[in-house]
Amino acid sequence: LSSLAFIRSAFYGRGVLEFIRGSAYLVWYFRILGAQIGKDVCLYPLGADPMMTEPDLVQIGDQACIDDASVIAHINSQARIRH
């Protein structure tokens, strides 16, 4: 069982992220995955599904709040979308 699978499917399918939404821990989690996130950012205080795809392509400025939204990013290379 990989750590990412545990994070997303633990606690009867709700996942660990469900319990840290809106907190600094969720911002730290997405920073670890490569997202560039500014200061005083609040992510998903009410939740979203999926919360963020390919966080390494995402930049969020200072004092932003993203709620009830999905941040979806993809790389299009040679007319193919990579996931």
XYZ file of N, CA and C in Angstrom:
249
model
N 0.851 -1.178 0.000
C 0.000 0.000 0.000
C 0.893 1.236 0.000
N 0.790 2.032 -1.030
C 1.618 3.232 -1.094
C 1.056 4.311 -0.181
N 1.905 5.266 0.172
C 1.452 6.342 1.061
C 0.384 7.201 0.385
N 0.497 7.412 -0.928
C -0.501 8.213 -1.639
C -1.849 7.497 -1.659
N -1.845 6.194 -1.840
C -3.092 5.423 -1.805
C -3.724 5.496 -0.415
N -2.907 5.428 0.619
C -3.420 5.544 1.983
C -4.034 6.915 2.220
N -3.348 7.959 1.783
C -3.822 9.327 1.988
C -5.185 9.529 1.331
N -5.375 8.949 0.153
C -6.613 9.168 -0.595
C -7.737 8.205 -0.250
N -7.432 7.031 0.332
C -8.490 6.050 0.537
C -8.704 5.629 1.992
N -7.961 6.166 2.910
C -8.104 5.789 4.316
C -9.442 6.272 4.879
N -9.774 5.789 6.039
C -10.981 6.200 6.750
C -12.240 5.967 5.919
N -12.428 4.713 5.534
C -13.627 4.288 4.808
C -13.823 5.044 3.493
N -12.717 5.282 2.789
C -12.773 5.916 1.476
C -12.795 7.425 1.487
N -12.856 8.049 2.647
C -12.886 9.512 2.721
C -11.493 10.109 2.574
N -10.469 9.395 2.985
C -9.106 9.862 2.864
C -8.694 10.781 4.003
N -7.404 10.875 4.191
C -6.836 11.711 5.251
C -7.053 13.196 4.953
N -7.010 13.569 3.665
C -7.136 14.982 3.297
C -8.471 15.582 3.718
N -9.482 14.746 3.829
C -10.806 15.206 4.259
C -10.743 15.862 5.640
N -9.829 15.388 6.476
C -9.757 15.870 7.851
C -8.834 17.069 8.036
N -8.076 17.430 7.011
C -7.172 18.584 7.147
C -7.526 19.716 6.193
N -8.674 19.613 5.513
C -9.072 20.674 4.576
C -9.224 22.007 5.309
N -8.821 23.059 4.634
C -8.900 24.393 5.219
C -7.768 24.726 6.175
N -6.865 23.796 6.415
C -5.788 24.029 7.382
C -4.446 24.242 6.682
N -3.464 24.673 7.443
C -2.112 24.851 6.917
C -1.508 23.516 6.494
N -1.958 22.424 7.118
C -1.438 21.106 6.756
C -1.752 20.747 5.307
N -2.912 21.132 4.824
C -3.262 20.854 3.438
C -2.401 21.678 2.487
N -2.136 22.915 2.843
C -1.237 23.755 2.038
C 0.157 23.124 2.012
N 0.650 22.671 3.139
C 1.972 22.025 3.194
C 1.986 20.775 2.326
N 0.906 19.995 2.367
C 0.819 18.767 1.578
C 0.974 19.083 0.089
N 0.237 20.079 -0.406
C 0.330 20.416 -1.823
C 1.672 21.058 -2.171
N 2.276 21.765 -1.231
C 3.634 22.289 -1.469
C 4.631 21.138 -1.622
N 4.512 20.120 -0.795
C 5.392 18.949 -0.888
C 5.234 18.280 -2.246
N 4.017 18.290 -2.783
C 3.765 17.696 -4.098
C 4.193 18.602 -5.249
N 4.684 19.816 -4.940
C 5.245 20.674 -5.969
C 4.474 21.940 -6.282
N 3.332 22.166 -5.661
C 2.567 23.391 -5.920
C 3.296 24.595 -5.344
N 3.233 25.710 -6.053
C 3.792 26.962 -5.554
C 2.634 27.746 -4.947
N 2.624 27.810 -3.629
C 1.512 28.427 -2.898
C 2.051 29.536 -2.022
N 1.417 30.710 -2.115
C 1.848 31.889 -1.367
C 1.478 31.826 0.110
N 1.663 32.963 0.768
C 1.392 33.077 2.204
C -0.103 33.279 2.449
N -0.549 32.861 3.617
C -1.926 33.054 4.071
C -2.954 32.526 3.076
N -2.746 31.313 2.601
C -3.660 30.690 1.645
C -4.517 29.653 2.377
N -5.796 29.634 2.062
C -6.722 28.654 2.613
C -7.254 27.808 1.454
N -7.054 26.511 1.552
C -7.493 25.606 0.491
C -8.633 24.724 0.975
N -9.732 24.789 0.288
C -10.867 23.887 0.444
C -11.404 23.768 1.868
N -11.794 24.875 2.487
C -12.361 24.746 3.831
C -13.649 23.920 3.847
N -14.378 23.882 2.721
C -15.595 23.067 2.647
C -15.420 21.824 1.790
N -14.214 21.623 1.245
C -13.905 20.414 0.490
C -14.161 20.550 -1.003
N -13.601 19.652 -1.769
C -13.792 19.562 -3.215
C -13.299 18.198 -3.663
N -13.800 17.725 -4.787
C -13.386 16.416 -5.265
C -13.300 16.435 -6.776
N -12.193 16.235 -7.444
C -10.870 16.093 -6.844
C -10.348 17.455 -6.418
N -9.545 17.485 -5.404
C -9.091 18.774 -4.912
C -8.104 19.435 -5.855
N -7.095 18.703 -6.306
C -6.100 19.311 -7.198
C -5.387 18.202 -7.970
N -5.362 18.332 -9.290
C -4.595 17.394 -10.095
C -3.283 18.061 -10.479
N -2.243 17.314 -10.585
C -0.914 17.791 -10.967
C -0.526 19.097 -10.246
N -0.385 19.035 -8.933
C -0.064 20.239 -8.168
C 1.264 20.877 -8.565
N 2.167 20.109 -9.179
C 3.447 20.684 -9.595
C 3.282 21.706 -10.725
N 2.112 21.803 -11.332
C 1.848 22.795 -12.382
C 1.061 23.998 -11.865
N 0.735 24.024 -10.580
C -0.160 25.033 -10.017
C 0.618 26.109 -9.268
N 0.224 27.371 -9.497
C 0.748 28.515 -8.754
C -0.436 29.279 -8.169
N -0.402 29.504 -6.857
C -1.448 30.250 -6.161
C -0.774 31.378 -5.401
N -1.256 32.602 -5.580
C -0.652 33.778 -4.951
C -0.975 33.904 -3.471
N -0.485 34.991 -2.877
C -0.695 35.277 -1.456
C -2.163 35.586 -1.168
N -2.590 35.265 0.044
C -3.901 35.585 0.592
C -5.054 35.138 -0.308
N -4.920 33.966 -0.894
C -5.977 33.420 -1.745
C -6.766 32.367 -0.967
N -8.011 32.183 -1.370
C -8.838 31.134 -0.805
C -9.517 30.413 -1.964
N -9.326 29.119 -2.036
C -9.988 28.307 -3.050
C -10.931 27.376 -2.315
N -12.214 27.479 -2.659
C -13.224 26.688 -1.982
C -14.231 26.179 -3.009
N -14.711 24.980 -2.819
C -15.738 24.399 -3.676
C -15.361 24.503 -5.157
N -14.124 24.136 -5.451
C -13.619 24.191 -6.826
C -12.573 23.100 -7.008
N -12.368 22.727 -8.245
C -11.299 21.796 -8.583
C -10.257 22.532 -9.386
N -9.006 22.391 -9.006
C -7.905 22.998 -9.753
C -7.323 21.881 -10.612
N -7.551 21.983 -11.922
C -7.140 20.929 -12.835
C -6.094 21.482 -13.779
N -4.957 20.796 -13.848
C -3.854 21.219 -14.712
C -3.339 19.996 -15.465
N -2.973 20.212 -16.724
C -2.418 19.145 -17.544
C -1.316 19.710 -18.426
N -0.396 18.859 -18.811
C 0.636 19.218 -19.779
C 0.212 18.624 -21.114
N 0.210 19.444 -22.168
C -0.091 18.956 -23.491
C 1.218 18.948 -24.281
N 1.723 17.764 -24.539
C 3.000 17.615 -25.227
C 2.799 16.762 -26.464
N 3.097 17.321 -27.615
C 2.977 16.625 -28.888
C 1.552 16.141 -29.126
N 0.603 17.012 -28.869
C -0.821 16.745 -29.093
C -1.349 15.594 -28.247
N -0.651 15.249 -27.179
C -1.103 14.232 -26.248
C -1.222 14.851 -24.873
N -2.257 14.550 -24.185
C -2.422 15.039 -22.808
C -1.845 14.005 -21.875
N -0.887 14.435 -21.055
C -0.287 13.554 -20.063
C -0.985 13.772 -18.730
N -1.288 12.691 -18.059
C -1.926 12.773 -16.732
C -0.919 12.446 -15.678
